[in-house]
mmCIF file of C-alpha atoms in Angstrom:
data_model
loop_
_atom_site.group_PDB
_atom_site.id
_atom_site.type_symbol
_atom_site.label_atom_id
_atom_site.label_comp_id
_atom_site.label_asym_id
_atom_site.label_seq_id
_atom_site.Cartn_x
_atom_site.Cartn_y
_atom_site.Cartn_z
ATOM 1 C CA UNK A 1 84.791 64.131 211.842
ATOM 2 C CA UNK A 2 83.862 62.117 208.828
ATOM 3 C CA UNK A 3 85.911 59.193 207.634
ATOM 4 C CA UNK A 4 86.874 61.052 204.435
ATOM 5 C CA UNK A 5 88.638 63.759 206.401
ATOM 6 C CA UNK A 6 90.310 61.157 208.562
ATOM 7 C CA UNK A 7 92.067 59.730 205.555
ATOM 8 C CA UNK A 8 95.645 60.579 205.400
ATOM 9 C CA UNK A 9 96.490 62.799 202.448
ATOM 10 C CA UNK A 10 99.480 61.749 200.443
ATOM 11 C CA UNK A 11 101.979 64.374 199.237
ATOM 12 C CA UNK A 12 102.714 62.520 196.018
ATOM 13 C CA UNK A 13 101.450 64.010 192.766
ATOM 14 C CA UNK A 14 101.695 62.279 189.419
ATOM 15 C CA UNK A 15 103.946 64.026 186.935
ATOM 16 C CA UNK A 16 102.285 66.153 184.332
ATOM 17 C CA UNK A 17 102.099 64.667 180.914
ATOM 18 C CA UNK A 18 104.356 66.435 178.495
ATOM 19 C CA UNK A 19 104.159 66.011 174.787
ATOM 20 C CA UNK A 20 107.171 64.649 172.979
ATOM 21 C CA UNK A 21 109.402 67.334 171.426
ATOM 22 C CA UNK A 22 108.722 67.921 167.784
ATOM 23 C CA UNK A 23 111.826 67.489 165.682
ATOM 24 C CA UNK A 24 111.608 69.705 162.645
ATOM 25 C CA UNK A 25 113.564 68.817 159.575
ATOM 26 C CA UNK A 26 115.654 71.582 158.113
ATOM 27 C CA UNK A 27 114.045 73.221 155.151
ATOM 28 C CA UNK A 28 115.517 71.937 151.958
ATOM 29 C CA UNK A 29 116.452 74.548 149.391
ATOM 30 C CA UNK A 30 114.655 74.149 146.158
ATOM 31 C CA UNK A 31 117.070 73.360 143.357
ATOM 32 C CA UNK A 32 117.581 76.167 140.899
ATOM 33 C CA UNK A 33 116.155 75.543 137.455
ATOM 34 C CA UNK A 34 118.759 74.333 135.031
ATOM 35 C CA UNK A 35 119.564 76.758 132.282
ATOM 36 C CA UNK A 36 119.319 75.733 128.702
ATOM 37 C CA UNK A 37 122.151 75.566 126.215
ATOM 38 C CA UNK A 38 121.527 78.997 124.699
ATOM 39 C CA UNK A 39 120.344 80.774 127.872
ATOM 40 C CA UNK A 40 123.776 82.347 128.280
ATOM 41 C CA UNK A 41 123.527 83.870 124.804
ATOM 42 C CA UNK A 42 119.989 85.194 124.933
ATOM 43 C CA UNK A 43 120.143 86.137 128.627
ATOM 44 C CA UNK A 44 117.544 85.664 131.328
ATOM 45 C CA UNK A 45 113.821 86.221 131.029
ATOM 46 C CA UNK A 46 114.125 89.756 132.464
ATOM 47 C CA UNK A 47 112.140 92.215 130.321
ATOM 48 C CA UNK A 48 114.219 94.790 128.498
ATOM 49 C CA UNK A 49 112.246 97.560 130.226
ATOM 50 C CA UNK A 50 113.618 96.397 133.606
ATOM 51 C CA UNK A 51 117.207 95.972 132.406
ATOM 52 C CA UNK A 52 119.993 98.456 133.086
ATOM 53 C CA UNK A 53 121.145 97.952 129.499
ATOM 54 C CA UNK A 54 119.821 100.656 127.142
ATOM 55 C CA UNK A 55 117.382 99.586 124.479
ATOM 56 C CA UNK A 56 118.429 98.986 120.904
ATOM 57 C CA UNK A 57 116.953 102.169 119.475
ATOM 58 C CA UNK A 58 118.412 104.281 122.280
ATOM 59 C CA UNK A 59 121.893 102.811 121.833
ATOM 60 C CA UNK A 60 121.902 103.158 118.047
ATOM 61 C CA UNK A 61 120.445 106.659 118.276
ATOM 62 C CA UNK A 62 123.161 107.800 120.674
ATOM 63 C CA UNK A 63 125.807 106.259 118.438
ATOM 64 C CA UNK A 64 124.486 107.987 115.306
ATOM 65 C CA UNK A 65 124.280 111.368 117.065
ATOM 66 C CA UNK A 66 127.750 111.055 118.571
ATOM 67 C CA UNK A 67 129.420 110.217 115.264
ATOM 68 C CA UNK A 68 127.448 112.875 113.393
ATOM 69 C CA UNK A 69 128.426 115.589 115.895
ATOM 70 C CA UNK A 70 132.102 114.560 116.106
ATOM 71 C CA UNK A 71 134.122 115.267 112.945
ATOM 72 C CA UNK A 72 137.065 113.190 114.203
ATOM 73 C CA UNK A 73 134.912 110.042 114.266
ATOM 74 C CA UNK A 74 134.085 110.654 110.589
ATOM 75 C CA UNK A 75 137.589 111.677 109.512
ATOM 76 C CA UNK A 76 139.475 108.750 111.084
ATOM 77 C CA UNK A 77 137.433 106.028 109.277
ATOM 78 C CA UNK A 78 137.713 107.960 106.004
ATOM 79 C CA UNK A 79 141.512 108.169 106.322
ATOM 80 C CA UNK A 80 141.658 104.459 107.184
ATOM 81 C CA UNK A 81 139.558 103.478 104.139
ATOM 82 C CA UNK A 82 141.651 105.687 101.873
ATOM 83 C CA UNK A 83 144.879 104.163 103.241
ATOM 84 C CA UNK A 84 143.441 100.663 102.725
ATOM 85 C CA UNK A 85 142.642 101.452 99.087
ATOM 86 C CA UNK A 86 146.129 102.897 98.473
ATOM 87 C CA UNK A 87 147.759 99.832 100.070
ATOM 88 C CA UNK A 88 145.684 97.473 97.916
ATOM 89 C CA UNK A 89 146.614 99.454 94.800
ATOM 90 C CA UNK A 90 150.294 99.360 95.733
ATOM 91 C CA UNK A 91 150.222 95.566 95.706
ATOM 92 C CA UNK A 92 148.226 95.367 92.480
ATOM 93 C CA UNK A 93 144.957 94.179 94.038
ATOM 94 C CA UNK A 94 141.922 94.112 91.768
ATOM 95 C CA UNK A 95 138.732 92.781 93.275
ATOM 96 C CA UNK A 96 135.371 93.560 94.807
ATOM 97 C CA UNK A 97 134.911 96.877 96.652
ATOM 98 C CA UNK A 98 133.207 94.860 99.387
ATOM 99 C CA UNK A 99 136.546 94.815 101.224
ATOM 100 C CA UNK A 100 136.565 98.600 101.405
ATOM 101 C CA UNK A 101 132.988 98.645 102.690
ATOM 102 C CA UNK A 102 134.032 96.438 105.600
ATOM 103 C CA UNK A 103 137.449 97.991 106.215
ATOM 104 C CA UNK A 104 136.327 99.751 109.419
ATOM 105 C CA UNK A 105 134.014 96.959 110.536
ATOM 106 C CA UNK A 106 133.647 96.131 114.203
ATOM 107 C CA UNK A 107 135.209 92.909 115.428
ATOM 108 C CA UNK A 108 134.889 89.945 113.035
ATOM 109 C CA UNK A 109 133.892 92.017 109.985
ATOM 110 C CA UNK A 110 137.033 94.155 109.999
ATOM 111 C CA UNK A 111 139.415 91.309 110.845
ATOM 112 C CA UNK A 112 137.860 89.041 108.214
ATOM 113 C CA UNK A 113 138.231 91.830 105.653
ATOM 114 C CA UNK A 114 141.960 92.083 106.435
ATOM 115 C CA UNK A 115 142.378 88.320 106.313
ATOM 116 C CA UNK A 116 140.597 88.027 102.964
ATOM 117 C CA UNK A 117 142.606 90.888 101.429
ATOM 118 C CA UNK A 118 145.904 89.354 102.575
ATOM 119 C CA UNK A 119 145.024 85.962 101.069
ATOM 120 C CA UNK A 120 143.914 87.445 97.731
ATOM 121 C CA UNK A 121 146.922 89.765 97.426
ATOM 122 C CA UNK A 122 149.715 87.526 98.734
ATOM 123 C CA UNK A 123 148.440 83.944 98.640
ATOM 124 C CA UNK A 124 148.069 81.387 101.389
ATOM 125 C CA UNK A 125 151.692 80.911 102.613
ATOM 126 C CA UNK A 126 152.633 84.603 102.794
ATOM 127 C CA UNK A 127 149.281 85.852 104.094
ATOM 128 C CA UNK A 128 150.100 84.660 107.611
ATOM 129 C CA UNK A 129 153.109 86.998 107.830
ATOM 130 C CA UNK A 130 151.178 89.866 106.257
ATOM 131 C CA UNK A 131 148.450 89.532 108.877
ATOM 132 C CA UNK A 132 150.864 90.383 111.692
ATOM 133 C CA UNK A 133 151.324 94.067 110.767
ATOM 134 C CA UNK A 134 147.687 94.270 109.711
ATOM 135 C CA UNK A 135 146.616 93.093 113.178
ATOM 136 C CA UNK A 136 148.831 95.739 114.769
ATOM 137 C CA UNK A 137 147.201 98.460 112.672
ATOM 138 C CA UNK A 138 143.704 97.038 113.240
ATOM 139 C CA UNK A 139 144.222 97.100 116.999
ATOM 140 C CA UNK A 140 145.525 100.679 116.776
ATOM 141 C CA UNK A 141 142.460 101.853 114.847
ATOM 142 C CA UNK A 142 140.085 100.150 117.298
ATOM 143 C CA UNK A 143 141.888 101.563 120.351
ATOM 144 C CA UNK A 144 141.918 105.147 119.022
ATOM 145 C CA UNK A 145 138.237 105.026 118.040
ATOM 146 C CA UNK A 146 137.312 103.549 121.449
ATOM 147 C CA UNK A 147 139.229 106.302 123.246
ATOM 148 C CA UNK A 148 137.505 109.028 121.213
ATOM 149 C CA UNK A 149 134.078 107.447 121.721
ATOM 150 C CA UNK A 150 134.476 107.133 125.495
ATOM 151 C CA UNK A 151 135.654 110.736 125.757
ATOM 152 C CA UNK A 152 132.845 111.939 123.506
ATOM 153 C CA UNK A 153 130.192 110.188 125.587
ATOM 154 C CA UNK A 154 131.634 111.380 128.905
ATOM 155 C CA UNK A 155 132.503 114.984 127.982
ATOM 156 C CA UNK A 156 130.475 115.733 124.862
ATOM 157 C CA UNK A 157 133.603 116.525 122.829
ATOM 158 C CA UNK A 158 136.857 114.836 121.833
ATOM 159 C CA UNK A 159 140.494 115.881 122.090
ATOM 160 C CA UNK A 160 143.963 114.385 122.087
ATOM 161 C CA UNK A 161 143.263 113.097 125.583
ATOM 162 C CA UNK A 162 140.891 110.528 124.071
ATOM 163 C CA UNK A 163 143.609 109.441 121.642
ATOM 164 C CA UNK A 164 146.071 109.037 124.518
ATOM 165 C CA UNK A 165 143.543 106.977 126.500
ATOM 166 C CA UNK A 166 143.109 104.738 123.487
ATOM 167 C CA UNK A 167 146.867 104.306 123.051
ATOM 168 C CA UNK A 168 147.266 103.332 126.711
ATOM 169 C CA UNK A 169 144.623 100.632 126.201
ATOM 170 C CA UNK A 170 146.256 99.418 122.970
ATOM 171 C CA UNK A 171 147.819 96.181 124.377
ATOM 172 C CA UNK A 172 144.460 94.979 125.704
ATOM 173 C CA UNK A 173 142.651 95.890 122.490
ATOM 174 C CA UNK A 174 145.315 94.117 120.432
ATOM 175 C CA UNK A 175 144.811 90.953 122.498
ATOM 176 C CA UNK A 176 141.092 90.934 121.721
ATOM 177 C CA UNK A 177 141.905 91.475 118.028
ATOM 178 C CA UNK A 178 144.118 88.376 118.037
ATOM 179 C CA UNK A 179 141.333 86.374 119.675
ATOM 180 C CA UNK A 180 138.956 87.588 116.973
ATOM 181 C CA UNK A 181 141.381 86.361 114.305
ATOM 182 C CA UNK A 182 141.408 82.925 115.927
ATOM 183 C CA UNK A 183 137.609 82.899 115.747
ATOM 184 C CA UNK A 184 137.796 83.822 112.043
ATOM 185 C CA UNK A 185 140.230 80.991 111.315
ATOM 186 C CA UNK A 186 137.903 78.586 113.124
ATOM 187 C CA UNK A 187 135.010 79.978 111.105
ATOM 188 C CA UNK A 188 136.780 79.274 107.811
ATOM 189 C CA UNK A 189 137.349 75.663 108.869
ATOM 190 C CA UNK A 190 133.719 75.216 109.945
ATOM 191 C CA UNK A 191 132.745 74.276 106.393
ATOM 192 C CA UNK A 192 134.420 70.909 106.960
ATOM 193 C CA UNK A 193 131.572 70.001 109.322
ATOM 194 C CA UNK A 194 129.063 69.793 106.490
ATOM 195 C CA UNK A 195 126.353 72.058 105.086
ATOM 196 C CA UNK A 196 124.154 71.857 108.191
ATOM 197 C CA UNK A 197 126.340 72.377 111.239
ATOM 198 C CA UNK A 198 129.013 74.187 109.252
ATOM 199 C CA UNK A 199 126.570 76.799 107.947
ATOM 200 C CA UNK A 200 125.115 77.289 111.415
ATOM 201 C CA UNK A 201 128.563 77.915 112.880
ATOM 202 C CA UNK A 202 129.399 80.368 110.109
ATOM 203 C CA UNK A 203 126.403 82.456 111.179
ATOM 204 C CA UNK A 204 126.581 82.031 114.962
ATOM 205 C CA UNK A 205 130.337 82.034 115.623
ATOM 206 C CA UNK A 206 131.027 85.657 114.516
ATOM 207 C CA UNK A 207 128.109 86.856 116.642
ATOM 208 C CA UNK A 208 129.395 84.872 119.637
ATOM 209 C CA UNK A 209 132.882 86.360 119.215
ATOM 210 C CA UNK A 210 131.450 89.878 119.013
ATOM 211 C CA UNK A 211 129.137 89.150 121.941
ATOM 212 C CA UNK A 212 132.021 88.080 124.174
ATOM 213 C CA UNK A 213 134.657 90.608 123.012
ATOM 214 C CA UNK A 214 132.511 93.561 121.953
ATOM 215 C CA UNK A 215 132.970 95.513 125.200
ATOM 216 C CA UNK A 216 136.718 94.823 125.549
ATOM 217 C CA UNK A 217 137.935 98.086 123.885
ATOM 218 C CA UNK A 218 135.747 100.201 126.135
ATOM 219 C CA UNK A 219 136.608 98.253 129.299
ATOM 220 C CA UNK A 220 140.269 98.735 128.413
ATOM 221 C CA UNK A 221 139.890 102.481 127.814
ATOM 222 C CA UNK A 222 137.606 103.172 130.765
ATOM 223 C CA UNK A 223 139.225 100.986 133.445
ATOM 224 C CA UNK A 224 142.430 99.382 132.077
ATOM 225 C CA UNK A 225 142.314 96.235 134.248
ATOM 226 C CA UNK A 226 144.522 93.194 133.571
ATOM 227 C CA UNK A 227 143.754 91.154 130.469
ATOM 228 C CA UNK A 228 141.911 88.325 132.243
ATOM 229 C CA UNK A 229 139.752 90.772 134.173
ATOM 230 C CA UNK A 230 139.092 92.778 131.010
ATOM 231 C CA UNK A 231 137.789 89.700 129.227
ATOM 232 C CA UNK A 232 135.644 88.690 132.199
ATOM 233 C CA UNK A 233 134.193 92.193 132.565
ATOM 234 C CA UNK A 234 133.257 92.198 128.890
ATOM 235 C CA UNK A 235 131.717 88.733 129.180
ATOM 236 C CA UNK A 236 129.669 89.556 132.286
ATOM 237 C CA UNK A 237 128.548 92.810 130.725
ATOM 238 C CA UNK A 238 127.306 90.915 127.679
ATOM 239 C CA UNK A 239 125.289 88.657 130.009
ATOM 240 C CA UNK A 240 123.426 91.587 131.603
ATOM 241 C CA UNK A 241 119.852 90.376 132.258
ATOM 242 C CA UNK A 242 117.439 91.769 129.717
ATOM 243 C CA UNK A 243 120.213 93.370 127.673
ATOM 244 C CA UNK A 244 119.847 91.060 124.653
ATOM 245 C CA UNK A 245 123.467 91.796 123.759
ATOM 246 C CA UNK A 246 123.812 88.690 121.603
ATOM 247 C CA UNK A 247 120.828 89.742 119.503
ATOM 248 C CA UNK A 248 122.337 93.223 119.210
ATOM 249 C CA UNK A 249 125.598 91.725 117.920
ATOM 250 C CA UNK A 250 123.745 89.453 115.514
ATOM 251 C CA UNK A 251 121.702 92.419 114.255
ATOM 252 C CA UNK A 252 124.872 94.387 113.524
ATOM 253 C CA UNK A 253 126.572 91.550 111.659
ATOM 254 C CA UNK A 254 123.545 90.681 109.526
ATOM 255 C CA UNK A 255 122.654 94.306 108.758
ATOM 256 C CA UNK A 256 126.156 95.405 107.763
ATOM 257 C CA UNK A 257 126.862 92.224 105.797
ATOM 258 C CA UNK A 258 123.701 92.731 103.729
ATOM 259 C CA UNK A 259 124.317 96.469 103.383
ATOM 260 C CA UNK A 260 127.913 96.028 102.192
ATOM 261 C CA UNK A 261 126.773 93.475 99.614
ATOM 262 C CA UNK A 262 125.005 96.291 97.707
ATOM 263 C CA UNK A 263 128.226 98.267 97.226
ATOM 264 C CA UNK A 264 128.140 99.605 93.650
ATOM 265 C CA UNK A 265 130.960 98.634 91.336
ATOM 266 C CA UNK A 266 132.306 95.230 90.446
ATOM 267 C CA UNK A 267 136.056 95.758 90.888
ATOM 268 C CA UNK A 268 138.426 98.054 92.752
ATOM 269 C CA UNK A 269 140.201 99.735 89.892
ATOM 270 C CA UNK A 270 142.663 102.572 89.784
ATOM 271 C CA UNK A 271 139.887 105.097 90.328
ATOM 272 C CA UNK A 272 136.568 103.888 91.842
ATOM 273 C CA UNK A 273 133.492 105.833 90.846
ATOM 274 C CA UNK A 274 132.024 108.628 92.924
ATOM 275 C CA UNK A 275 128.971 106.507 93.722
ATOM 276 C CA UNK A 276 131.188 103.701 95.036
ATOM 277 C CA UNK A 277 133.113 106.070 97.305
ATOM 278 C CA UNK A 278 129.932 107.733 98.587
ATOM 279 C CA UNK A 279 128.348 104.390 99.416
ATOM 280 C CA UNK A 280 131.513 103.103 101.127
ATOM 281 C CA UNK A 281 131.759 106.228 103.304
ATOM 282 C CA UNK A 282 128.085 105.903 104.242
ATOM 283 C CA UNK A 283 128.655 102.287 105.292
ATOM 284 C CA UNK A 284 131.722 103.400 107.286
ATOM 285 C CA UNK A 285 129.485 105.853 109.130
ATOM 286 C CA UNK A 286 127.111 103.044 110.088
ATOM 287 C CA UNK A 287 130.032 100.887 111.277
ATOM 288 C CA UNK A 288 131.355 103.593 113.600
ATOM 289 C CA UNK A 289 127.835 104.434 114.810
ATOM 290 C CA UNK A 290 127.322 100.839 115.919
ATOM 291 C CA UNK A 291 130.754 100.860 117.548
ATOM 292 C CA UNK A 292 129.762 104.003 119.445
ATOM 293 C CA UNK A 293 126.531 102.246 120.458
ATOM 294 C CA UNK A 294 128.632 99.481 122.009
ATOM 295 C CA UNK A 295 130.575 102.102 123.957
ATOM 296 C CA UNK A 296 127.410 103.791 125.170
ATOM 297 C CA UNK A 297 125.899 100.512 126.317
ATOM 298 C CA UNK A 298 129.047 99.619 128.262
ATOM 299 C CA UNK A 299 129.370 102.984 130.021
ATOM 300 C CA UNK A 300 125.743 102.712 131.151
ATOM 301 C CA UNK A 301 126.013 99.194 132.598
ATOM 302 C CA UNK A 302 129.625 99.352 133.845
ATOM 303 C CA UNK A 303 128.750 100.244 137.493
ATOM 304 C CA UNK A 304 126.317 97.306 137.680
ATOM 305 C CA UNK A 305 128.596 94.651 136.148
ATOM 306 C CA UNK A 306 129.857 92.327 138.886
ATOM 307 C CA UNK A 307 131.149 88.783 138.821
ATOM 308 C CA UNK A 308 128.559 86.176 139.823
ATOM 309 C CA UNK A 309 129.070 84.420 143.187
ATOM 310 C CA UNK A 310 130.882 81.079 143.080
ATOM 311 C CA UNK A 311 128.670 78.042 142.797
ATOM 312 C CA UNK A 312 128.199 76.003 145.944
ATOM 313 C CA UNK A 313 129.114 72.322 145.752
ATOM 314 C CA UNK A 314 126.169 69.973 145.657
#
């Protein structure tokens, strides 16, 4: 036997080399891009074709067709304009027919028309007390029209059931009307900020108020949640990605302000001309058509409007 085999074999084996455990750092979440100052107004970068909000031409088209096929939506604004003219004549008002052309305006246009008429007819101290009953009537008109519009879009026809739905939503609609008046008072004081910032606020602030509160009448008629939830639902609906709701509100205000400025006639006399009445009723039709477009846009996006998740602390 060779000497190699005679060697005594040892049972010890060196331990296998193991690599050190790799400690992986937890993946850090990339910070979300900070939104700009006006991103909440103009919405996200979602294309309008991918948004649940109907397009401008579709919304306006549905509003025009609904008002044109529903005699009640034409008769109610006509009665309101006629009652406004009779009330102005009863108090001896003589002025521009522009107030009649904006008497059924949506949101800031209608409330500003009431506020201007009360100041001209009664003066600054008494106009505050006159605005209280005018706000009650303004809220009633808005609630009834919203109830008829929602019923017309859902059923294709209107009845007294739509009026009753509007009356049940009247307290919520009246609250949004009061908030609109506060925005108008702030707007009138914006001129103190100078010709630059003051003029910008006079253009942007009515659109912001209509952007935030434009869906409130239809949320109130369709769902009737508490006031805080109604305001939040309207606000989140206005922020629908790709909806461009602020631009839609701005388009309405600019278009109807320019259109009403061409009202024929210089003063509201005892008997306005036929051309003045025809033009005012045509402008009233456009007002209600845009209001119906707001209702159509809300009923389309209502199932998709949810509150955003709470922000996590940094």
